[in-house]
mmCIF file with all atom_site columns, C-alpha atoms in Angstrom:
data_model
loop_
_atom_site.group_PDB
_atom_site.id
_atom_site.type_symbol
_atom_site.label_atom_id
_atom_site.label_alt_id
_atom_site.label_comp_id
_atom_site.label_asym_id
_atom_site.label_entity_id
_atom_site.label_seq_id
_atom_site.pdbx_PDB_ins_code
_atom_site.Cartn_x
_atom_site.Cartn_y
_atom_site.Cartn_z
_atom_site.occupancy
_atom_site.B_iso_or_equiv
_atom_site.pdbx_formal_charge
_atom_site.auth_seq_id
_atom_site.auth_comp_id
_atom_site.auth_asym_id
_atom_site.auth_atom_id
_atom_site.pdbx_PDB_model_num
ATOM 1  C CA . UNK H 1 1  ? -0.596  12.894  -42.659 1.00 41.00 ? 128 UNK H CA 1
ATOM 2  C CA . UNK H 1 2  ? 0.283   13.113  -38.743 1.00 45.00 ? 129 UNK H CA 1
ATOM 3  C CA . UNK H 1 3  ? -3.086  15.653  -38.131 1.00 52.00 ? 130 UNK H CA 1
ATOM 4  C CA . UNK H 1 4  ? -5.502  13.321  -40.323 1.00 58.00 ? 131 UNK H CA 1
ATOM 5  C CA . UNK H 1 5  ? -7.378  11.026  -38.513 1.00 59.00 ? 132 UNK H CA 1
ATOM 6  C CA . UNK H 1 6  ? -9.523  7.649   -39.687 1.00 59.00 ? 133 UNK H CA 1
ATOM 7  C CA . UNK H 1 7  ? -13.030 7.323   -40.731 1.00 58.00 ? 134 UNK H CA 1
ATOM 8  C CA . UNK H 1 8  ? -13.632 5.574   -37.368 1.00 62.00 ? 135 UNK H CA 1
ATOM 9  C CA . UNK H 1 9  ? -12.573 8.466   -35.643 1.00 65.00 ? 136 UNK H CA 1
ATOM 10 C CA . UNK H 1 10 ? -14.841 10.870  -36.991 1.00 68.00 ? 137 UNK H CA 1
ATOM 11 C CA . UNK H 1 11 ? -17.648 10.565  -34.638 1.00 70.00 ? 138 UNK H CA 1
ATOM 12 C CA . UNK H 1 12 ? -16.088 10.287  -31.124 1.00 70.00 ? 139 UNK H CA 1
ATOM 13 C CA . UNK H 1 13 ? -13.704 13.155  -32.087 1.00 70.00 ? 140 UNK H CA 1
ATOM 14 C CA . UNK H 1 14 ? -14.748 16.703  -30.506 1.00 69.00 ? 141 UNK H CA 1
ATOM 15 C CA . UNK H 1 15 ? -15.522 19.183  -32.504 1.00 68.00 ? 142 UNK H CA 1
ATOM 16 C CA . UNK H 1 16 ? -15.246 22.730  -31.170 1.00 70.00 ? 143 UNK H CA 1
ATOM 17 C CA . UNK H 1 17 ? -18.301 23.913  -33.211 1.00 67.00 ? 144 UNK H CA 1
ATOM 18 C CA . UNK H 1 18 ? -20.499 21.662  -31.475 1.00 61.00 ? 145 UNK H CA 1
ATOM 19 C CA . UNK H 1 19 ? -19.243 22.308  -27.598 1.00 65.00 ? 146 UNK H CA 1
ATOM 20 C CA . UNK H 1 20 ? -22.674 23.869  -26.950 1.00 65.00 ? 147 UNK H CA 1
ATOM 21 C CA . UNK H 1 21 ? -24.788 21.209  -28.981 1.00 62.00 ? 148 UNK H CA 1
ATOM 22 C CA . UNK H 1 22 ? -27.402 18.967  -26.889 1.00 62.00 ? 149 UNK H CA 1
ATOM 23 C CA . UNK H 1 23 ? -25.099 15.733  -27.404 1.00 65.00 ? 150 UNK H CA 1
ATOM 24 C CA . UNK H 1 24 ? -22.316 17.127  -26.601 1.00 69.00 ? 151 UNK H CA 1
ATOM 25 C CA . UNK H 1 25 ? -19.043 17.760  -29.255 1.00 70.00 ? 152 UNK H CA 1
ATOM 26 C CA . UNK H 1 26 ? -19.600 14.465  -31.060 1.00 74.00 ? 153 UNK H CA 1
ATOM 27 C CA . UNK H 1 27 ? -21.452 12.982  -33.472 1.00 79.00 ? 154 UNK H CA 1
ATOM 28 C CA . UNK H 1 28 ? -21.600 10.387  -31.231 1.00 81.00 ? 155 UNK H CA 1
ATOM 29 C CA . UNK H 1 29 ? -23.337 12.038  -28.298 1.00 81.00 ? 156 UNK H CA 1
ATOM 30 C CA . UNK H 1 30 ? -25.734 14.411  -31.255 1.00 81.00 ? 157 UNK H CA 1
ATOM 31 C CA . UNK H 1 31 ? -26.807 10.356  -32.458 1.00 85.00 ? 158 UNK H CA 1
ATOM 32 C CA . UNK H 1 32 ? -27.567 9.172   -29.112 1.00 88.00 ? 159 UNK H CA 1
ATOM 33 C CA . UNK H 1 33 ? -29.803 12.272  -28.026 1.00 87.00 ? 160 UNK H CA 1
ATOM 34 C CA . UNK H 1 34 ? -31.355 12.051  -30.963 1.00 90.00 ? 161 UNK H CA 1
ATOM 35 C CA . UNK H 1 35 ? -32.196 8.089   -30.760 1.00 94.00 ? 162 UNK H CA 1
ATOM 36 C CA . UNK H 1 36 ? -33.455 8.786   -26.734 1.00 94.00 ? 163 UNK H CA 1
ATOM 37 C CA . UNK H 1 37 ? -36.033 11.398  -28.184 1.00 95.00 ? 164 UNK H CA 1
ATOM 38 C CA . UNK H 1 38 ? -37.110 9.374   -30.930 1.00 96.00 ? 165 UNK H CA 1
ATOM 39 C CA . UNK H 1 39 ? -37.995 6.213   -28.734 1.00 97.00 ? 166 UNK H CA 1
ATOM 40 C CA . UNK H 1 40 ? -39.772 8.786   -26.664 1.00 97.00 ? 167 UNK H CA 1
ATOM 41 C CA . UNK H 1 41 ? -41.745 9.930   -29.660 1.00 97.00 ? 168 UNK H CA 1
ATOM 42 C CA . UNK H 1 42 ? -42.322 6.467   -31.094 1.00 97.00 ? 169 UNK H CA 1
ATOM 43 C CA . UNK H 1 43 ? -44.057 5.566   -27.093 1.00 97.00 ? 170 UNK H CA 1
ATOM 44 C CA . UNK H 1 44 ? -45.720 8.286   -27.448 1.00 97.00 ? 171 UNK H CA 1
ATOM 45 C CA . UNK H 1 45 ? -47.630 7.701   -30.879 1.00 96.00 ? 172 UNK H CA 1
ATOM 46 C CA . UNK H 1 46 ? -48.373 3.940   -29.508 1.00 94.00 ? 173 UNK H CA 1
ATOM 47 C CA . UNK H 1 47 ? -50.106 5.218   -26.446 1.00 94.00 ? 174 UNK H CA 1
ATOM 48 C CA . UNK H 1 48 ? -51.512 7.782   -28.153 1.00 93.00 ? 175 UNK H CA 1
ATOM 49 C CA . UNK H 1 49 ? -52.893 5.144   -31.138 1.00 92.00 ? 176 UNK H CA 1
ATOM 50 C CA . UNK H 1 50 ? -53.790 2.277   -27.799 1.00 91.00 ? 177 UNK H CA 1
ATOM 51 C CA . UNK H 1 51 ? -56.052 4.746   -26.739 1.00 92.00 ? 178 UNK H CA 1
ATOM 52 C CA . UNK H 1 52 ? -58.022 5.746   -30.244 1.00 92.00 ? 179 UNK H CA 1
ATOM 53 C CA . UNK H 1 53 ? -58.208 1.986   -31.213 1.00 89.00 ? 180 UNK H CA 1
ATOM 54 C CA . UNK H 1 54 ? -58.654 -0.019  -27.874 1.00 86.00 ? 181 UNK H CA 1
ATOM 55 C CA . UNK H 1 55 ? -57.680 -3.465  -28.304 1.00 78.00 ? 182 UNK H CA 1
ATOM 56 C CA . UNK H 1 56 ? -60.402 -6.565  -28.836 1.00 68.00 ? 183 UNK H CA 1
ATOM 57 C CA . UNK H 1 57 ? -60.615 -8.310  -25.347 1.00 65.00 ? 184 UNK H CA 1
ATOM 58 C CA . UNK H 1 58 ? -62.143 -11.519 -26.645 1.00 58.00 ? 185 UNK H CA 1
ATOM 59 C CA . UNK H 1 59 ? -65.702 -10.554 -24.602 1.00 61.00 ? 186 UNK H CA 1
ATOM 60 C CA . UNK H 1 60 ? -67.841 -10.635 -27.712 1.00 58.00 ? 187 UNK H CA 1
ATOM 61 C CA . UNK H 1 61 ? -70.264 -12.741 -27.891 1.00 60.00 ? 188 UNK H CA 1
ATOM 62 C CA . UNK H 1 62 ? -70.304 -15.729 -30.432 1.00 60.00 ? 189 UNK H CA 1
ATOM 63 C CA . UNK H 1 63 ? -73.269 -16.440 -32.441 1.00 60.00 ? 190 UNK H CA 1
#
């Protein structure tokens, strides 16, 4: 029981498998690279859809 650790432990516990991995050896570190580059994606997409549909600046004329 002394060498098992808690569920809560899991993630910010290194694991010598993952010493080379982008977020470093913890789950922890792996989630947090992997939220960064998806926030980068999602800005990406939104600029990317700003530009294909322009927003309606209200200069139309009314009839």
């Amino acid at each position: 029981m002394a060498g098992q650790r808690g569920a809560l432990a899991l993630p910010f516990t290194a694991d010598p498998a993952l010493g080379g991995a982008w977020g470093g050896p913890t789950l922890v570190g792996a989630w947090a690279v992997h939220a960064g580059l998806e926030m980068v994606m999602r800005a990406v997409c939104v600029l990317g859809l700003r530009l294909i549909y322009p927003r309606a600046t209200g200069t139309a004329r009314r009839r």
